[in-house]
């Protein structure tokens, strides 16, 4: 505790001279995601009960729906699966561009909720995963060591401390904003609920610049002291994925511990309608550099 407080103070002193103002370089909204992100029809690296589909399939099945300032991405909620066949159709997208020093704001209205769901918005360089580090901006795993090789590949996890930062209470509150700042010496993550009175104006209105000095106390702070950012973090892609069961959500003690019935994979196979709320509704992903 004391040593982490100390590193926090030292890191703040060391970085206080760095610029904290960033300009909007990539404003991903609605249909933009169809060209600035790639749908990845890959085998889920976390062994979930999902079948990630390509963009044409996702659009044809309305698993991905992009219009106006809305991006919906969801798991199929219509099909009963055969135990011997592929997993439930779902969507995983990755930004075409990669980023090093930057700030990013995720304006999210709804995230996938329900038994077996494991949604994530995160950054890594997949061609080099986990060696280029990993930051989970939303998600349930928590770790203070950003070296993804150390913590069973969980990387820098963030569990935002307020009840409305995740799952059903996040959704019923209209979601909110997750933001991250990555420099060569630290990674910080913030969360503001939709109805918060303290959302910085650049975050709230999607302004053309943001000043992270005005963002207040971060929800999570990973200074260089816990994690040598330059050696563990290369250029990262932004990735948004929705898996079901798998290495984390499928752990029986977690799955059943959350009050979910039977075993995770059978539940996914046999209960399509249970996934009606397994969707992302994303208003924007804004990158500032
Ligand atoms: C596709 O999904 C969107 C968002 O949920 C919905 O508004 C639209 O009606 C759906 N389209 C079809 C053809 O089902
Ligand atoms: C998304 O995929 C990556 C591996 O490529 C993994 O580390 C991350 O935990 C996954 N998250 C989910 C929710 O699938």
PDB file of N, CA, C and O in Angstrom, residues 111-153:
ATOM      1  N   UNK A 111     -23.440  -2.749 -22.659  1.00  0.00           N
ATOM      2  CA  UNK A 111     -22.452  -3.802 -22.874  1.00  0.00           C
ATOM      3  C   UNK A 111     -23.128  -5.161 -22.654  1.00  0.00           C
ATOM      4  O   UNK A 111     -24.158  -5.241 -21.991  1.00  0.00           O
ATOM      5  N   UNK A 112     -22.564  -6.213 -23.256  1.00  0.00           N
ATOM      6  CA  UNK A 112     -23.209  -7.521 -23.130  1.00  0.00           C
ATOM      7  C   UNK A 112     -23.349  -7.921 -21.658  1.00  0.00           C
ATOM      8  O   UNK A 112     -22.417  -7.750 -20.874  1.00  0.00           O
ATOM      9  N   UNK A 113     -24.527  -8.418 -21.301  1.00  0.00           N
ATOM     10  CA  UNK A 113     -24.758  -8.860 -19.932  1.00  0.00           C
ATOM     11  C   UNK A 113     -25.395 -10.235 -19.943  1.00  0.00           C
ATOM     12  O   UNK A 113     -25.994 -10.640 -20.929  1.00  0.00           O
ATOM     13  N   UNK A 114     -25.266 -10.934 -18.844  1.00  0.00           N
ATOM     14  CA  UNK A 114     -25.940 -12.215 -18.682  1.00  0.00           C
ATOM     15  C   UNK A 114     -24.966 -13.349 -18.450  1.00  0.00           C
ATOM     16  O   UNK A 114     -23.754 -13.206 -18.649  1.00  0.00           O
ATOM     17  N   UNK A 115     -25.505 -14.487 -18.008  1.00  0.00           N
ATOM     18  CA  UNK A 115     -24.694 -15.668 -17.733  1.00  0.00           C
ATOM     19  C   UNK A 115     -23.839 -16.004 -18.954  1.00  0.00           C
ATOM     20  O   UNK A 115     -24.316 -15.904 -20.087  1.00  0.00           O
ATOM     21  N   UNK A 116     -22.606 -16.392 -18.719  1.00  0.00           N
ATOM     22  CA  UNK A 116     -21.672 -16.877 -19.747  1.00  0.00           C
ATOM     23  C   UNK A 116     -21.019 -15.767 -20.559  1.00  0.00           C
ATOM     24  O   UNK A 116     -20.051 -16.018 -21.262  1.00  0.00           O
ATOM     25  N   UNK A 117     -21.542 -14.536 -20.492  1.00  0.00           N
ATOM     26  CA  UNK A 117     -20.969 -13.492 -21.348  1.00  0.00           C
ATOM     27  C   UNK A 117     -19.676 -12.951 -20.761  1.00  0.00           C
ATOM     28  O   UNK A 117     -19.544 -12.773 -19.557  1.00  0.00           O
ATOM     29  N   UNK A 118     -18.758 -12.682 -21.624  1.00  0.00           N
ATOM     30  CA  UNK A 118     -17.473 -12.098 -21.232  1.00  0.00           C
ATOM     31  C   UNK A 118     -17.093 -11.059 -22.275  1.00  0.00           C
ATOM     32  O   UNK A 118     -16.413 -11.356 -23.252  1.00  0.00           O
ATOM     33  N   UNK A 119     -17.576  -9.824 -22.088  1.00  0.00           N
ATOM     34  CA  UNK A 119     -17.270  -8.776 -23.051  1.00  0.00           C
ATOM     35  C   UNK A 119     -15.946  -8.103 -22.712  1.00  0.00           C
ATOM     36  O   UNK A 119     -15.556  -8.041 -21.546  1.00  0.00           O
ATOM     37  N   UNK A 120     -15.278  -7.576 -23.708  1.00  0.00           N
ATOM     38  CA  UNK A 120     -14.048  -6.843 -23.440  1.00  0.00           C
ATOM     39  C   UNK A 120     -13.816  -5.769 -24.486  1.00  0.00           C
ATOM     40  O   UNK A 120     -14.069  -5.976 -25.673  1.00  0.00           O
ATOM     41  N   UNK A 121     -13.374  -4.616 -24.024  1.00  0.00           N
ATOM     42  CA  UNK A 121     -12.845  -3.586 -24.910  1.00  0.00           C
ATOM     43  C   UNK A 121     -11.424  -3.402 -24.432  1.00  0.00           C
ATOM     44  O   UNK A 121     -11.187  -3.152 -23.256  1.00  0.00           O
ATOM     45  N   UNK A 122     -10.474  -3.578 -25.306  1.00  0.00           N
ATOM     46  CA  UNK A 122      -9.108  -3.635 -24.827  1.00  0.00           C
ATOM     47  C   UNK A 122      -8.142  -3.313 -25.940  1.00  0.00           C
ATOM     48  O   UNK A 122      -8.535  -3.102 -27.090  1.00  0.00           O
ATOM     49  N   UNK A 123      -6.863  -3.260 -25.596  1.00  0.00           N
ATOM     50  CA  UNK A 123      -5.826  -2.944 -26.574  1.00  0.00           C
ATOM     51  C   UNK A 123      -4.677  -3.931 -26.459  1.00  0.00           C
ATOM     52  O   UNK A 123      -4.251  -4.265 -25.362  1.00  0.00           O
ATOM     53  N   UNK A 124      -4.191  -4.361 -27.590  1.00  0.00           N
ATOM     54  CA  UNK A 124      -2.961  -5.131 -27.630  1.00  0.00           C
ATOM     55  C   UNK A 124      -2.466  -5.119 -29.074  1.00  0.00           C
ATOM     56  O   UNK A 124      -3.171  -4.636 -29.964  1.00  0.00           O
ATOM     57  N   UNK A 125      -1.272  -5.623 -29.300  1.00  0.00           N
ATOM     58  CA  UNK A 125      -0.841  -5.856 -30.678  1.00  0.00           C
ATOM     59  C   UNK A 125      -0.969  -7.348 -30.887  1.00  0.00           C
ATOM     60  O   UNK A 125      -0.175  -8.128 -30.382  1.00  0.00           O
ATOM     61  N   UNK A 126      -1.997  -7.753 -31.630  1.00  0.00           N
ATOM     62  CA  UNK A 126      -2.294  -9.177 -31.655  1.00  0.00           C
ATOM     63  C   UNK A 126      -1.231 -10.026 -32.304  1.00  0.00           C
ATOM     64  O   UNK A 126      -1.022 -11.158 -31.896  1.00  0.00           O
ATOM     65  N   UNK A 127      -0.550  -9.465 -33.306  1.00  0.00           N
ATOM     66  CA  UNK A 127       0.446 -10.293 -33.973  1.00  0.00           C
ATOM     67  C   UNK A 127       1.557 -10.672 -32.999  1.00  0.00           C
ATOM     68  O   UNK A 127       2.281 -11.621 -33.195  1.00  0.00           O
ATOM     69  N   UNK A 128       1.635  -9.920 -31.925  1.00  0.00           N
ATOM     70  CA  UNK A 128       2.699 -10.168 -30.955  1.00  0.00           C
ATOM     71  C   UNK A 128       2.122 -10.459 -29.569  1.00  0.00           C
ATOM     72  O   UNK A 128       2.818 -10.354 -28.582  1.00  0.00           O
ATOM     73  N   UNK A 129       0.812 -10.766 -29.500  1.00  0.00           N
ATOM     74  CA  UNK A 129       0.167 -11.001 -28.207  1.00  0.00           C
ATOM     75  C   UNK A 129       0.743 -12.236 -27.534  1.00  0.00           C
ATOM     76  O   UNK A 129       0.919 -13.217 -28.229  1.00  0.00           O
ATOM     77  N   UNK A 130       1.063 -12.238 -26.254  1.00  0.00           N
ATOM     78  CA  UNK A 130       0.850 -11.139 -25.318  1.00  0.00           C
ATOM     79  C   UNK A 130       2.072 -10.243 -25.146  1.00  0.00           C
ATOM     80  O   UNK A 130       2.106  -9.426 -24.240  1.00  0.00           O
ATOM     81  N   UNK A 131       3.058 -10.336 -26.040  1.00  0.00           N
ATOM     82  CA  UNK A 131       4.316  -9.633 -25.771  1.00  0.00           C
ATOM     83  C   UNK A 131       4.247  -8.129 -25.938  1.00  0.00           C
ATOM     84  O   UNK A 131       5.126  -7.425 -25.471  1.00  0.00           O
ATOM     85  N   UNK A 132       3.235  -7.623 -26.593  1.00  0.00           N
ATOM     86  CA  UNK A 132       3.131  -6.165 -26.702  1.00  0.00           C
ATOM     87  C   UNK A 132       2.222  -5.573 -25.637  1.00  0.00           C
ATOM     88  O   UNK A 132       1.785  -4.445 -25.736  1.00  0.00           O
ATOM     89  N   UNK A 133       1.942  -6.369 -24.615  1.00  0.00           N
ATOM     90  CA  UNK A 133       1.142  -5.865 -23.511  1.00  0.00           C
ATOM     91  C   UNK A 133      -0.335  -5.895 -23.837  1.00  0.00           C
ATOM     92  O   UNK A 133      -0.736  -6.110 -24.978  1.00  0.00           O
ATOM     93  N   UNK A 134      -1.133  -5.704 -22.826  1.00  0.00           N
ATOM     94  CA  UNK A 134      -2.572  -5.763 -23.006  1.00  0.00           C
ATOM     95  C   UNK A 134      -3.215  -4.874 -21.947  1.00  0.00           C
ATOM     96  O   UNK A 134      -2.845  -4.931 -20.781  1.00  0.00           O
ATOM     97  N   UNK A 135      -4.112  -4.021 -22.361  1.00  0.00           N
ATOM     98  CA  UNK A 135      -4.868  -3.213 -21.410  1.00  0.00           C
ATOM     99  C   UNK A 135      -6.333  -3.512 -21.608  1.00  0.00           C
ATOM    100  O   UNK A 135      -6.875  -3.287 -22.689  1.00  0.00           O
ATOM    101  N   UNK A 136      -6.972  -4.054 -20.597  1.00  0.00           N
ATOM    102  CA  UNK A 136      -8.412  -4.295 -20.675  1.00  0.00           C
ATOM    103  C   UNK A 136      -9.110  -3.068 -20.121  1.00  0.00           C
ATOM    104  O   UNK A 136      -8.988  -2.753 -18.952  1.00  0.00           O
ATOM    105  N   UNK A 137      -9.832  -2.396 -20.987  1.00  0.00           N
ATOM    106  CA  UNK A 137     -10.464  -1.149 -20.566  1.00  0.00           C
ATOM    107  C   UNK A 137     -11.784  -1.438 -19.870  1.00  0.00           C
ATOM    108  O   UNK A 137     -12.155  -0.784 -18.913  1.00  0.00           O
ATOM    109  N   UNK A 138     -12.507  -2.430 -20.355  1.00  0.00           N
ATOM    110  CA  UNK A 138     -13.644  -2.920 -19.587  1.00  0.00           C
ATOM    111  C   UNK A 138     -13.338  -4.361 -19.259  1.00  0.00           C
ATOM    112  O   UNK A 138     -12.516  -4.976 -19.906  1.00  0.00           O
ATOM    113  N   UNK A 139     -13.993  -4.913 -18.320  1.00  0.00           N
ATOM    114  CA  UNK A 139     -13.729  -6.314 -18.037  1.00  0.00           C
ATOM    115  C   UNK A 139     -13.673  -6.573 -16.562  1.00  0.00           C
ATOM    116  O   UNK A 139     -13.713  -5.649 -15.757  1.00  0.00           O
ATOM    117  N   UNK A 140     -13.558  -7.837 -16.202  1.00  0.00           N
ATOM    118  CA  UNK A 140     -13.661  -8.184 -14.797  1.00  0.00           C
ATOM    119  C   UNK A 140     -12.347  -8.623 -14.177  1.00  0.00           C
ATOM    120  O   UNK A 140     -12.267  -8.788 -12.986  1.00  0.00           O
ATOM    121  N   UNK A 141     -11.311  -8.825 -14.986  1.00  0.00           N
ATOM    122  CA  UNK A 141     -10.076  -9.281 -14.368  1.00  0.00           C
ATOM    123  C   UNK A 141      -9.309  -8.085 -13.818  1.00  0.00           C
ATOM    124  O   UNK A 141      -9.393  -6.984 -14.337  1.00  0.00           O
ATOM    125  N   UNK A 142      -8.606  -8.318 -12.761  1.00  0.00           N
ATOM    126  CA  UNK A 142      -7.911  -7.221 -12.108  1.00  0.00           C
ATOM    127  C   UNK A 142      -6.482  -7.645 -11.822  1.00  0.00           C
ATOM    128  O   UNK A 142      -6.250  -8.688 -11.257  1.00  0.00           O
ATOM    129  N   UNK A 143      -5.553  -6.831 -12.230  1.00  0.00           N
ATOM    130  CA  UNK A 143      -4.157  -7.160 -12.000  1.00  0.00           C
ATOM    131  C   UNK A 143      -3.344  -5.884 -12.037  1.00  0.00           C
ATOM    132  O   UNK A 143      -3.677  -4.955 -12.754  1.00  0.00           O
ATOM    133  N   UNK A 144      -2.302  -5.846 -11.244  1.00  0.00           N
ATOM    134  CA  UNK A 144      -1.473  -4.648 -11.241  1.00  0.00           C
ATOM    135  C   UNK A 144      -0.233  -4.804 -12.094  1.00  0.00           C
ATOM    136  O   UNK A 144       0.553  -3.893 -12.207  1.00  0.00           O
ATOM    137  N   UNK A 145      -0.032  -5.973 -12.659  1.00  0.00           N
ATOM    138  CA  UNK A 145       1.151  -6.153 -13.488  1.00  0.00           C
ATOM    139  C   UNK A 145       0.718  -6.213 -14.941  1.00  0.00           C
ATOM    140  O   UNK A 145      -0.020  -7.107 -15.350  1.00  0.00           O
ATOM    141  N   UNK A 146       1.194  -5.233 -15.730  1.00  0.00           N
ATOM    142  CA  UNK A 146       0.729  -5.141 -17.113  1.00  0.00           C
ATOM    143  C   UNK A 146       1.422  -6.124 -18.045  1.00  0.00           C
ATOM    144  O   UNK A 146       1.059  -6.226 -19.209  1.00  0.00           O
ATOM    145  N   UNK A 147       2.435  -6.823 -17.558  1.00  0.00           N
ATOM    146  CA  UNK A 147       3.114  -7.782 -18.413  1.00  0.00           C
ATOM    147  C   UNK A 147       2.188  -8.975 -18.603  1.00  0.00           C
ATOM    148  O   UNK A 147       1.970  -9.767 -17.692  1.00  0.00           O
ATOM    149  N   UNK A 148       1.632  -9.087 -19.803  1.00  0.00           N
ATOM    150  CA  UNK A 148       0.616 -10.117 -20.020  1.00  0.00           C
ATOM    151  C   UNK A 148       1.182 -11.524 -19.871  1.00  0.00           C
ATOM    152  O   UNK A 148       0.439 -12.488 -19.730  1.00  0.00           O
ATOM    153  N   UNK A 149       2.511 -11.655 -19.882  1.00  0.00           N
ATOM    154  CA  UNK A 149       3.071 -12.990 -19.694  1.00  0.00           C
ATOM    155  C   UNK A 149       2.988 -13.457 -18.248  1.00  0.00           C
ATOM    156  O   UNK A 149       3.116 -14.630 -17.961  1.00  0.00           O
ATOM    157  N   UNK A 150       2.814 -12.510 -17.337  1.00  0.00           N
ATOM    158  CA  UNK A 150       2.897 -12.848 -15.923  1.00  0.00           C
ATOM    159  C   UNK A 150       1.575 -13.345 -15.359  1.00  0.00           C
ATOM    160  O   UNK A 150       1.519 -14.298 -14.619  1.00  0.00           O
ATOM    161  N   UNK A 151       0.504 -12.690 -15.713  1.00  0.00           N
ATOM    162  CA  UNK A 151      -0.769 -12.961 -15.033  1.00  0.00           C
ATOM    163  C   UNK A 151      -1.723 -13.815 -15.839  1.00  0.00           C
ATOM    164  O   UNK A 151      -2.882 -13.477 -16.009  1.00  0.00           O
ATOM    165  N   UNK A 152      -1.235 -14.939 -16.351  1.00  0.00           N
ATOM    166  CA  UNK A 152      -2.132 -15.782 -17.125  1.00  0.00           C
ATOM    167  C   UNK A 152      -2.749 -15.000 -18.268  1.00  0.00           C
ATOM    168  O   UNK A 152      -3.918 -15.169 -18.596  1.00  0.00           O
ATOM    169  N   UNK A 153      -1.967 -14.090 -18.851  1.00  0.00           N
ATOM    170  CA  UNK A 153      -2.406 -13.290 -19.996  1.00  0.00           C
ATOM    171  C   UNK A 153      -3.543 -12.326 -19.682  1.00  0.00           C
ATOM    172  O   UNK A 153      -4.264 -11.910 -20.576  1.00  0.00           O
TER     173      UNK A 153
END
